[in-house]
Amino acid sequence: MAFPLTSVYTASKPTIFLPTTLISFLLLYSGIFAYAQIETMSIGAIIDDNTRTGKEVNAAIKVAAQNFNSSSMYHRVSLHFHNPGGNRLQAAYAAEELIKENNVQAIIGMETWEEAALVAEVGNRAQVPIVSFASVILPQPLTPPRWPFLVQMATNVTEQIRCIMEIVCSFNWRKVIAIYEADYHGTDSGMFATLSDSLHDHGVEIEYRLVLPPFFSLSDPKGFVSENVAELLSKQSRVFIVLQISSSMAAHLFRQAKQMRLIGRDSAWIITDPFASLLDSVNTSVISSMEGALGIKTYFVEDSRSFLDFRRQFRRVFRSDYPEEDNSEMGIHALRAYDSLTTIANAINRAGSSSNGSTTLLKSILSSNFTSLSGDIRFHRGELAGSSLYRIVNVVGKRYKELGFWSSTIGFSKSLVNEESDQKTRGDSMDTLASLVSWPGDLKRTPRGWSMPSDAKPMKIGVPGKTTFQKFVKVDWNSSLNEWSFSGFCIDVFYEALKILEQSYPLPHEFVPYNGTYNDLVDHVANQTFDVVIGDVTILANRSKYVEFTQPYAESSLSMIVTVKSEHGKAWIFLKPFTTEMWAVTAAILLYTVFIVWLLERQSNPEFAGPWQNQLGTSLWFTFTSLFFAQRERVHNSYTRVVVVVWLFVVLVLSSSYTASFSSMLTVQRQESNITDIEWLKKNNAPVGCGINSFIKLYLQNVLKFDSRNIKRVSSEYDYPTEFESGNITAAFVELPYAKAFMNHFCKGYTVATPTDGDVHRFGGFGFVFQKGSPIVKDVSQAILTLSENGRLEQLETQWFTPSPKCLNSQTPDKIDSLSFQSFWGLYLFSAFISTICYLLFATHQSYKGDITLNYSTMLNKLSGLVKYFHIIVRKLHGTTPNTVQPLGVYECNSSCTEYTSSSETPEQSQAPTSIEVKVTNPDEERRVPL
C-alpha cells in the first residue's frame, strides 16, 4: 500500500502530499505530548526470593506491573526489588534505601511479621504506605495507632486457628503436638499462643511444641531436623499440627517423620496456609511422605477468565526467571501479591496523581472495594476485611484431593454453600467430611492420635507394691520363675476388661510394682513414667486434674470400724422389745381402759362395788389379767363387753409383737458399739487408725478436723485387731470396699458403724489411671460397664470377698430395733376412741331411760365430778392428796348448777361415798344418785 501511495505522489497526484504529511505530523505530535503526560510510579518490593513463596510473589508482582503498564494511559509502574535474605534488619535498611534513593511512593512485600513491623516503623517516619503480605495475630486496637501507614494484605489467621480447633475436637483428640518454623528471631507471629488458648478452652492440651529455626540458618538441616523429630517418639500424642513452615523445611520434616514411623496408623497431621497452598508446587517425593495429612488452603476462584489469563502470564514469567523450579503452579500468596500492586495502582488512579501526597494515597488504598484474583479487596483498620473461605484437602499418594470447605459462617461443607443452604450439607463438626478422608496406613477408622502399645514398646503399667488389703492387689516375688506375680480383685477386673478390648486391637503390656504412696503412683502417670496404673486407686478431684480415670468399678465412701460387745446377760434386756415411749403410751392406754371399765361396771356389777380401794383394785386386776387372758370377773354391761373385746385385740397384737421381738433378741447375738459419733471421737481425743498409703489421713485432718497426733497409720489389715486390743486405736477409718473385706474376715467383735455427723462421706470409687488424653480410657470404661451389665463384675466380687466360714455362719443383722409407738399409734387411737364412744353412749342411754333427769349442764357437772374423784384416787395412791380437796358427798346446786355445797366431813373422817345427792332449787325434784 505504501508503494502505490508513493507512486501516486511522485507521478500523477502531487496534491495528496500535503494532507498526508499533515496527518503524520499531528500523530507524531500527539504521541509526544501523551508520553510527556505519563506519570511514573516508583514501587519498592522487599521480597526474599530464596524461598518458593518469595519466587512466586516476585513473579506475580512483575505480571501485575506489566498488565498495569500496558493498560494505563497516564501512569506507569517502576519496580525496585530488594532481597533481605530473611533478616528483618536488612529489610529495614532496604526500606530506608528505597525511600531515600529511589523515592518510592509505596513498599510491598515482607512475608514475616517481624520484617513488616520494622519496615512499618520506617514507613511511619517517611509517611510512605507499607503493604505487607504477613499474617499476624494482634489486638485490633493496637495496629492502626502504632503503624498508621501499614496495610496488611492478609486475613487474620484467627479463623484458620478456629478451623484447626474444630477439626481436633471433631475427632475427640485430647492431646496434640505443635510444630512451626520460627523466623529469624524465633517468633511465630502469635499463632502458637492463639492455638494453645483455643484448644485449652475446649479441653485439648498441647503436649509438646517443636520449634524449628529458619531453614537458611542451618548448616545441616537434615541432621538437625532428624535429631529434633526423634524427640517426638517419646511423646504420647500422635496428632501433629504444622502451623507455619517453609517448603524446604517441610521437605526434611516429613521425610524424617516418615522414616521414624510418626506418619502411620493412628497418627494424624494437619498443615496450614501458606504451606498448604504450596502443595501444587511441592516435589512429589515430599508429597508421598505426607500420606493422609489434612490441609487447610485459602479458597480462590480458579475458573474465571481473569485467573486463567494471570496463570498463563505467571507461568511464562516464573519459568523465565526461575528455570531451576520444576513446577510453575502458584498459591494464594502469589494472588495476593498481584492484588497488592493492583490495589496501589488503582489507588493512584483514583487519587489522580502521586504528587497529591502520601496521606491521600494511603486513604485511597484503604478505601479500596473491588473483587480481584484472591477475592474481595476491602480493608478494616488497616487489615484485609471479610471472612476467609478455606478448602479442606487430604494428601493421597503423590497428590491431594479436595474434601470440602470451611468458613466461620457455614462451618464444614462438602460443597460451596451460603448461610441459607441446607443444614444437612454443613456443620461445625468434621463428621460431615470424615468419611472422605484417607488416613495414614489406609486406616478405615479415625486415628486415635495416640502412641498405641506395640510388642516393641508395650504399655507400662504401674501396680501398688505395698497394699493394706491384699485381696484387692497383691504383689509377690516368684523365685522359681524369677519374676513378679500379680493377683487380686483389681488385677482380675483389668484382665476381664482387656479381653473385651483385644477384640478390637491388641494391648501389649507389662506390670511394674511400685512401693511408694498412691499419690506418687498417680504422679508417675502424669509425668509419663507409667502409661497406666492398675489397683485400688480412689478417684479424687485433685488427682483428676493431671490424669484420667476410667469408669469406677467399685463404689467408695468413708466407713468406720469399731469394736462391739454382745448384749447377752443384760438384766434389763426384757425391756428392749419396746421403746421407752412405747412403754409409756401402753401404760397410759391401760389406765384409761381401767377407768372406762370402772365407770361402766360400777353401778351394775357387784364385784366393782364397795369402798373405792376395792373398786380400784378390782378394775386394775381385771384389766391387768386381761393382758394374759386370765380375767375371772364377769362384766354385766354390754358397752363394757365392747371395750373389753377391743382391748383384748390390742393385747393380742402387743403380746405377739413383744414375743417375736424378744425372741429375736434372745436368739440373735446382737452386737452394738457405743462409738458411732465422730464428734465424740474428736472431743475425747480418741486415737483412730487408717491405711498406711491411704489418702484418708489427709481427709480426716482437713475435712473432719481430727488432730493429726490422734491418727495412726496401720500397714496391714491383719494389724487392725492388734491395734484395737492394745488400745492404740478406738476406731478405724477405711473406705467401704476395705470395710467389707475386713468384716468378711474379722466378723466377731467388730462392726461397721455409720457415722452420726449427718454427712455421707462419698468418694469417686476405684478406677484405673491413664494419662491425660489417652483414647484407651474411653474403651476401658466401656469395657467396665459391659462387665457390670453382664454380671461378670459381681461374680468377681463374690469370688474375692466371700465371707469366711465362721463369718458366713454367724452373719446376722447388725441390730434389731425396738418396737416404737410409731408402729402402733393407730391401734391405740382405735382403742381409746371405742372406749370413749362406749362411755358416751352409756351415759346418753341412762339419761333417756329416765334413771337420771338432768339437763345438759347437769351431765357435764357429773362428769366433772367423776374426773375430780378419779384424780383424788390417783393422788391418794401417790400420797399427795391435798387437804383442800373436798370428798364426794352430798352436793347442792341451784337452778343453774354453778354452786355446790357438800358435807363438812373431811377426807380422813368419811368413807368413799356410795352415792351422790344432788339437790335442786325445786324440792320436788330432789333425787339421790347411787355411785
PDB file of N, CA, C and O in Angstrom, residues 267-318:
ATOM      1  N   SER A 267      -1.934 -42.029  63.591  1.00  0.00           N
ATOM      2  CA  SER A 267      -1.347 -40.690  63.640  1.00  0.00           C
ATOM      3  C   SER A 267      -2.113 -39.781  62.688  1.00  0.00           C
ATOM      4  O   SER A 267      -2.770 -40.250  61.750  1.00  0.00           O
ATOM      5  N   ALA A 268      -2.045 -38.487  62.956  1.00  0.00           N
ATOM      6  CA  ALA A 268      -2.736 -37.510  62.117  1.00  0.00           C
ATOM      7  C   ALA A 268      -1.880 -36.253  62.017  1.00  0.00           C
ATOM      8  O   ALA A 268      -1.273 -35.824  63.009  1.00  0.00           O
ATOM      9  N   TRP A 269      -1.831 -35.678  60.819  1.00  0.00           N
ATOM     10  CA  TRP A 269      -1.067 -34.457  60.557  1.00  0.00           C
ATOM     11  C   TRP A 269      -2.009 -33.417  59.956  1.00  0.00           C
ATOM     12  O   TRP A 269      -2.806 -33.727  59.079  1.00  0.00           O
ATOM     13  N   ILE A 270      -1.882 -32.187  60.445  1.00  0.00           N
ATOM     14  CA  ILE A 270      -2.673 -31.061  59.931  1.00  0.00           C
ATOM     15  C   ILE A 270      -1.698 -29.963  59.514  1.00  0.00           C
ATOM     16  O   ILE A 270      -0.869 -29.529  60.323  1.00  0.00           O
ATOM     17  N   ILE A 271      -1.777 -29.531  58.268  1.00  0.00           N
ATOM     18  CA  ILE A 271      -0.911 -28.464  57.765  1.00  0.00           C
ATOM     19  C   ILE A 271      -1.778 -27.255  57.420  1.00  0.00           C
ATOM     20  O   ILE A 271      -2.936 -27.387  57.049  1.00  0.00           O
ATOM     21  N   THR A 272      -1.210 -26.084  57.583  1.00  0.00           N
ATOM     22  CA  THR A 272      -1.957 -24.834  57.413  1.00  0.00           C
ATOM     23  C   THR A 272      -1.365 -24.011  56.281  1.00  0.00           C
ATOM     24  O   THR A 272      -0.299 -24.302  55.751  1.00  0.00           O
ATOM     25  N   ASP A 273      -2.109 -22.967  55.931  1.00  0.00           N
ATOM     26  CA  ASP A 273      -1.581 -21.981  54.999  1.00  0.00           C
ATOM     27  C   ASP A 273      -0.441 -21.216  55.684  1.00  0.00           C
ATOM     28  O   ASP A 273      -0.490 -21.024  56.908  1.00  0.00           O
ATOM     29  N   PRO A 274       0.592 -20.795  54.950  1.00  0.00           N
ATOM     30  CA  PRO A 274       0.705 -20.786  53.482  1.00  0.00           C
ATOM     31  C   PRO A 274       1.279 -22.067  52.888  1.00  0.00           C
ATOM     32  O   PRO A 274       1.269 -22.241  51.672  1.00  0.00           O
ATOM     33  N   PHE A 275       1.796 -23.002  53.750  1.00  0.00           N
ATOM     34  CA  PHE A 275       2.415 -24.187  53.177  1.00  0.00           C
ATOM     35  C   PHE A 275       1.397 -25.056  52.439  1.00  0.00           C
ATOM     36  O   PHE A 275       1.718 -25.654  51.406  1.00  0.00           O
ATOM     37  N   ALA A 276       0.169 -25.124  52.940  1.00  0.00           N
ATOM     38  CA  ALA A 276      -0.835 -25.942  52.261  1.00  0.00           C
ATOM     39  C   ALA A 276      -1.093 -25.452  50.841  1.00  0.00           C
ATOM     40  O   ALA A 276      -1.440 -26.240  49.955  1.00  0.00           O
ATOM     41  N   SER A 277      -0.928 -24.155  50.634  1.00  0.00           N
ATOM     42  CA  SER A 277      -1.140 -23.612  49.290  1.00  0.00           C
ATOM     43  C   SER A 277       0.018 -23.929  48.351  1.00  0.00           C
ATOM     44  O   SER A 277      -0.079 -23.688  47.148  1.00  0.00           O
ATOM     45  N   LEU A 278       1.111 -24.468  48.919  1.00  0.00           N
ATOM     46  CA  LEU A 278       2.255 -24.830  48.090  1.00  0.00           C
ATOM     47  C   LEU A 278       2.230 -26.296  47.669  1.00  0.00           C
ATOM     48  O   LEU A 278       3.181 -26.767  47.037  1.00  0.00           O
ATOM     49  N   LEU A 279       1.156 -27.016  48.045  1.00  0.00           N
ATOM     50  CA  LEU A 279       1.116 -28.437  47.717  1.00  0.00           C
ATOM     51  C   LEU A 279       1.185 -28.685  46.218  1.00  0.00           C
ATOM     52  O   LEU A 279       1.672 -29.724  45.767  1.00  0.00           O
ATOM     53  N   ASP A 280       0.680 -27.746  45.438  1.00  0.00           N
ATOM     54  CA  ASP A 280       0.728 -27.910  43.982  1.00  0.00           C
ATOM     55  C   ASP A 280       2.152 -27.853  43.449  1.00  0.00           C
ATOM     56  O   ASP A 280       2.445 -28.409  42.379  1.00  0.00           O
ATOM     57  N   SER A 281       3.031 -27.166  44.180  1.00  0.00           N
ATOM     58  CA  SER A 281       4.392 -26.979  43.692  1.00  0.00           C
ATOM     59  C   SER A 281       5.419 -27.813  44.440  1.00  0.00           C
ATOM     60  O   SER A 281       6.599 -27.796  44.081  1.00  0.00           O
ATOM     61  N   VAL A 282       4.993 -28.549  45.470  1.00  0.00           N
ATOM     62  CA  VAL A 282       5.930 -29.358  46.248  1.00  0.00           C
ATOM     63  C   VAL A 282       6.331 -30.592  45.458  1.00  0.00           C
ATOM     64  O   VAL A 282       5.520 -31.186  44.733  1.00  0.00           O
ATOM     65  N   ASN A 283       7.579 -30.996  45.638  1.00  0.00           N
ATOM     66  CA  ASN A 283       8.096 -32.173  44.943  1.00  0.00           C
ATOM     67  C   ASN A 283       7.272 -33.405  45.290  1.00  0.00           C
ATOM     68  O   ASN A 283       6.827 -33.581  46.425  1.00  0.00           O
ATOM     69  N   THR A 284       7.062 -34.274  44.316  1.00  0.00           N
ATOM     70  CA  THR A 284       6.222 -35.461  44.527  1.00  0.00           C
ATOM     71  C   THR A 284       6.782 -36.394  45.596  1.00  0.00           C
ATOM     72  O   THR A 284       6.035 -37.085  46.283  1.00  0.00           O
ATOM     73  N   SER A 285       8.111 -36.417  45.758  1.00  0.00           N
ATOM     74  CA  SER A 285       8.692 -37.262  46.809  1.00  0.00           C
ATOM     75  C   SER A 285       8.315 -36.756  48.197  1.00  0.00           C
ATOM     76  O   SER A 285       8.141 -37.537  49.128  1.00  0.00           O
ATOM     77  N   VAL A 286       8.188 -35.433  48.321  1.00  0.00           N
ATOM     78  CA  VAL A 286       7.747 -34.865  49.593  1.00  0.00           C
ATOM     79  C   VAL A 286       6.270 -35.147  49.820  1.00  0.00           C
ATOM     80  O   VAL A 286       5.848 -35.516  50.923  1.00  0.00           O
ATOM     81  N   ILE A 287       5.487 -35.007  48.777  1.00  0.00           N
ATOM     82  CA  ILE A 287       4.051 -35.270  48.889  1.00  0.00           C
ATOM     83  C   ILE A 287       3.794 -36.710  49.330  1.00  0.00           C
ATOM     84  O   ILE A 287       2.939 -36.991  50.180  1.00  0.00           O
ATOM     85  N   SER A 288       4.536 -37.642  48.800  1.00  0.00           N
ATOM     86  CA  SER A 288       4.325 -39.051  49.134  1.00  0.00           C
ATOM     87  C   SER A 288       4.645 -39.347  50.593  1.00  0.00           C
ATOM     88  O   SER A 288       4.112 -40.288  51.168  1.00  0.00           O
ATOM     89  N   SER A 289       5.528 -38.545  51.198  1.00  0.00           N
ATOM     90  CA  SER A 289       5.840 -38.739  52.622  1.00  0.00           C
ATOM     91  C   SER A 289       4.814 -38.084  53.535  1.00  0.00           C
ATOM     92  O   SER A 289       4.895 -38.226  54.757  1.00  0.00           O
ATOM     93  N   MET A 290       3.832 -37.381  52.970  1.00  0.00           N
ATOM     94  CA  MET A 290       2.800 -36.696  53.758  1.00  0.00           C
ATOM     95  C   MET A 290       1.472 -37.444  53.692  1.00  0.00           C
ATOM     96  O   MET A 290       0.410 -36.865  53.898  1.00  0.00           O
ATOM     97  N   GLU A 291       1.531 -38.721  53.426  1.00  0.00           N
ATOM     98  CA  GLU A 291       0.326 -39.512  53.205  1.00  0.00           C
ATOM     99  C   GLU A 291      -0.686 -39.330  54.345  1.00  0.00           C
ATOM    100  O   GLU A 291      -0.367 -39.465  55.516  1.00  0.00           O
ATOM    101  N   GLY A 292      -1.930 -39.019  53.978  1.00  0.00           N
ATOM    102  CA  GLY A 292      -3.014 -38.908  54.936  1.00  0.00           C
ATOM    103  C   GLY A 292      -3.133 -37.568  55.620  1.00  0.00           C
ATOM    104  O   GLY A 292      -4.065 -37.360  56.417  1.00  0.00           O
ATOM    105  N   ALA A 293      -2.216 -36.634  55.359  1.00  0.00           N
ATOM    106  CA  ALA A 293      -2.255 -35.339  56.032  1.00  0.00           C
ATOM    107  C   ALA A 293      -3.473 -34.527  55.586  1.00  0.00           C
ATOM    108  O   ALA A 293      -3.894 -34.587  54.434  1.00  0.00           O
ATOM    109  N   LEU A 294      -4.041 -33.768  56.523  1.00  0.00           N
ATOM    110  CA  LEU A 294      -5.130 -32.836  56.220  1.00  0.00           C
ATOM    111  C   LEU A 294      -4.549 -31.446  56.047  1.00  0.00           C
ATOM    112  O   LEU A 294      -3.687 -31.023  56.828  1.00  0.00           O
ATOM    113  N   GLY A 295      -5.000 -30.747  55.025  1.00  0.00           N
ATOM    114  CA  GLY A 295      -4.505 -29.406  54.765  1.00  0.00           C
ATOM    115  C   GLY A 295      -5.618 -28.381  54.745  1.00  0.00           C
ATOM    116  O   GLY A 295      -6.770 -28.689  54.416  1.00  0.00           O
ATOM    117  N   ILE A 296      -5.271 -27.142  55.098  1.00  0.00           N
ATOM    118  CA  ILE A 296      -6.215 -26.019  55.097  1.00  0.00           C
ATOM    119  C   ILE A 296      -5.678 -24.974  54.122  1.00  0.00           C
ATOM    120  O   ILE A 296      -4.672 -24.323  54.388  1.00  0.00           O
ATOM    121  N   LYS A 297      -6.332 -24.834  52.978  1.00  0.00           N
ATOM    122  CA  LYS A 297      -5.921 -23.905  51.933  1.00  0.00           C
ATOM    123  C   LYS A 297      -6.947 -22.786  51.798  1.00  0.00           C
ATOM    124  O   LYS A 297      -8.149 -23.028  51.833  1.00  0.00           O
ATOM    125  N   THR A 298      -6.465 -21.573  51.619  1.00  0.00           N
ATOM    126  CA  THR A 298      -7.367 -20.457  51.363  1.00  0.00           C
ATOM    127  C   THR A 298      -8.001 -20.627  49.981  1.00  0.00           C
ATOM    128  O   THR A 298      -7.314 -20.885  48.985  1.00  0.00           O
ATOM    129  N   TYR A 299      -9.292 -20.495  49.943  1.00  0.00           N
ATOM    130  CA  TYR A 299     -10.026 -20.718  48.689  1.00  0.00           C
ATOM    131  C   TYR A 299      -9.931 -19.492  47.781  1.00  0.00           C
ATOM    132  O   TYR A 299      -9.975 -18.344  48.242  1.00  0.00           O
ATOM    133  N   PHE A 300      -9.807 -19.755  46.478  1.00  0.00           N
ATOM    134  CA  PHE A 300      -9.920 -18.701  45.462  1.00  0.00           C
ATOM    135  C   PHE A 300     -10.498 -19.333  44.198  1.00  0.00           C
ATOM    136  O   PHE A 300     -10.382 -20.542  43.958  1.00  0.00           O
ATOM    137  N   VAL A 301     -11.122 -18.485  43.388  1.00  0.00           N
ATOM    138  CA  VAL A 301     -11.799 -18.956  42.175  1.00  0.00           C
ATOM    139  C   VAL A 301     -10.756 -19.287  41.116  1.00  0.00           C
ATOM    140  O   VAL A 301      -9.886 -18.454  40.807  1.00  0.00           O
ATOM    141  N   GLU A 302     -10.809 -20.466  40.537  1.00  0.00           N
ATOM    142  CA  GLU A 302      -9.804 -20.914  39.582  1.00  0.00           C
ATOM    143  C   GLU A 302     -10.339 -21.034  38.143  1.00  0.00           C
ATOM    144  O   GLU A 302      -9.576 -21.416  37.252  1.00  0.00           O
ATOM    145  N   ASP A 303     -11.597 -20.741  37.942  1.00  0.00           N
ATOM    146  CA  ASP A 303     -12.142 -20.911  36.593  1.00  0.00           C
ATOM    147  C   ASP A 303     -12.579 -19.605  35.943  1.00  0.00           C
ATOM    148  O   ASP A 303     -13.248 -19.610  34.913  1.00  0.00           O
ATOM    149  N   SER A 304     -12.219 -18.478  36.553  1.00  0.00           N
ATOM    150  CA  SER A 304     -12.587 -17.192  35.958  1.00  0.00           C
ATOM    151  C   SER A 304     -11.625 -16.840  34.819  1.00  0.00           C
ATOM    152  O   SER A 304     -10.483 -17.333  34.761  1.00  0.00           O
ATOM    153  N   ARG A 305     -12.065 -15.979  33.924  1.00  0.00           N
ATOM    154  CA  ARG A 305     -11.244 -15.570  32.778  1.00  0.00           C
ATOM    155  C   ARG A 305      -9.995 -14.820  33.242  1.00  0.00           C
ATOM    156  O   ARG A 305      -8.884 -15.039  32.719  1.00  0.00           O
ATOM    157  N   SER A 306     -10.167 -13.960  34.232  1.00  0.00           N
ATOM    158  CA  SER A 306      -9.032 -13.171  34.707  1.00  0.00           C
ATOM    159  C   SER A 306      -7.975 -14.071  35.350  1.00  0.00           C
ATOM    160  O   SER A 306      -6.771 -13.851  35.169  1.00  0.00           O
ATOM    161  N   PHE A 307      -8.426 -15.113  36.079  1.00  0.00           N
ATOM    162  CA  PHE A 307      -7.469 -16.017  36.720  1.00  0.00           C
ATOM    163  C   PHE A 307      -6.704 -16.825  35.659  1.00  0.00           C
ATOM    164  O   PHE A 307      -5.484 -17.016  35.768  1.00  0.00           O
ATOM    165  N   LEU A 308      -7.409 -17.314  34.674  1.00  0.00           N
ATOM    166  CA  LEU A 308      -6.754 -18.103  33.631  1.00  0.00           C
ATOM    167  C   LEU A 308      -5.724 -17.278  32.868  1.00  0.00           C
ATOM    168  O   LEU A 308      -4.636 -17.768  32.547  1.00  0.00           O
ATOM    169  N   ASP A 309      -6.055 -16.002  32.605  1.00  0.00           N
ATOM    170  CA  ASP A 309      -5.086 -15.133  31.935  1.00  0.00           C
ATOM    171  C   ASP A 309      -3.858 -14.902  32.815  1.00  0.00           C
ATOM    172  O   ASP A 309      -2.713 -14.926  32.335  1.00  0.00           O
ATOM    173  N   PHE A 310      -4.121 -14.681  34.108  1.00  0.00           N
ATOM    174  CA  PHE A 310      -2.999 -14.440  35.025  1.00  0.00           C
ATOM    175  C   PHE A 310      -2.113 -15.684  35.136  1.00  0.00           C
ATOM    176  O   PHE A 310      -0.878 -15.577  35.139  1.00  0.00           O
ATOM    177  N   ARG A 311      -2.721 -16.856  35.236  1.00  0.00           N
ATOM    178  CA  ARG A 311      -1.924 -18.077  35.378  1.00  0.00           C
ATOM    179  C   ARG A 311      -1.024 -18.283  34.157  1.00  0.00           C
ATOM    180  O   ARG A 311       0.136 -18.701  34.298  1.00  0.00           O
ATOM    181  N   ARG A 312      -1.538 -17.992  32.969  1.00  0.00           N
ATOM    182  CA  ARG A 312      -0.741 -18.129  31.748  1.00  0.00           C
ATOM    183  C   ARG A 312       0.454 -17.175  31.782  1.00  0.00           C
ATOM    184  O   ARG A 312       1.591 -17.572  31.488  1.00  0.00           O
ATOM    185  N   GLN A 313       0.203 -15.910  32.167  1.00  0.00           N
ATOM    186  CA  GLN A 313       1.280 -14.938  32.238  1.00  0.00           C
ATOM    187  C   GLN A 313       2.282 -15.300  33.345  1.00  0.00           C
ATOM    188  O   GLN A 313       3.495 -15.160  33.176  1.00  0.00           O
ATOM    189  N   PHE A 314       1.731 -15.755  34.481  1.00  0.00           N
ATOM    190  CA  PHE A 314       2.593 -16.096  35.625  1.00  0.00           C
ATOM    191  C   PHE A 314       3.556 -17.216  35.255  1.00  0.00           C
ATOM    192  O   PHE A 314       4.754 -17.165  35.566  1.00  0.00           O
ATOM    193  N   ARG A 315       3.056 -18.253  34.612  1.00  0.00           N
ATOM    194  CA  ARG A 315       3.912 -19.377  34.242  1.00  0.00           C
ATOM    195  C   ARG A 315       5.038 -18.937  33.318  1.00  0.00           C
ATOM    196  O   ARG A 315       6.181 -19.401  33.447  1.00  0.00           O
ATOM    197  N   ARG A 316       4.730 -18.052  32.391  1.00  0.00           N
ATOM    198  CA  ARG A 316       5.752 -17.590  31.461  1.00  0.00           C
ATOM    199  C   ARG A 316       6.859 -16.838  32.191  1.00  0.00           C
ATOM    200  O   ARG A 316       8.046 -17.112  31.982  1.00  0.00           O
ATOM    201  N   VAL A 317       6.465 -15.915  33.080  1.00  0.00           N
ATOM    202  CA  VAL A 317       7.463 -15.127  33.809  1.00  0.00           C
ATOM    203  C   VAL A 317       8.229 -16.011  34.793  1.00  0.00           C
ATOM    204  O   VAL A 317       9.460 -15.900  34.930  1.00  0.00           O
ATOM    205  N   PHE A 318       7.511 -16.896  35.493  1.00  0.00           N
ATOM    206  CA  PHE A 318       8.145 -17.730  36.510  1.00  0.00           C
ATOM    207  C   PHE A 318       9.170 -18.674  35.883  1.00  0.00           C
ATOM    208  O   PHE A 318      10.291 -18.842  36.386  1.00  0.00           O
TER     209      PHE A 318
END
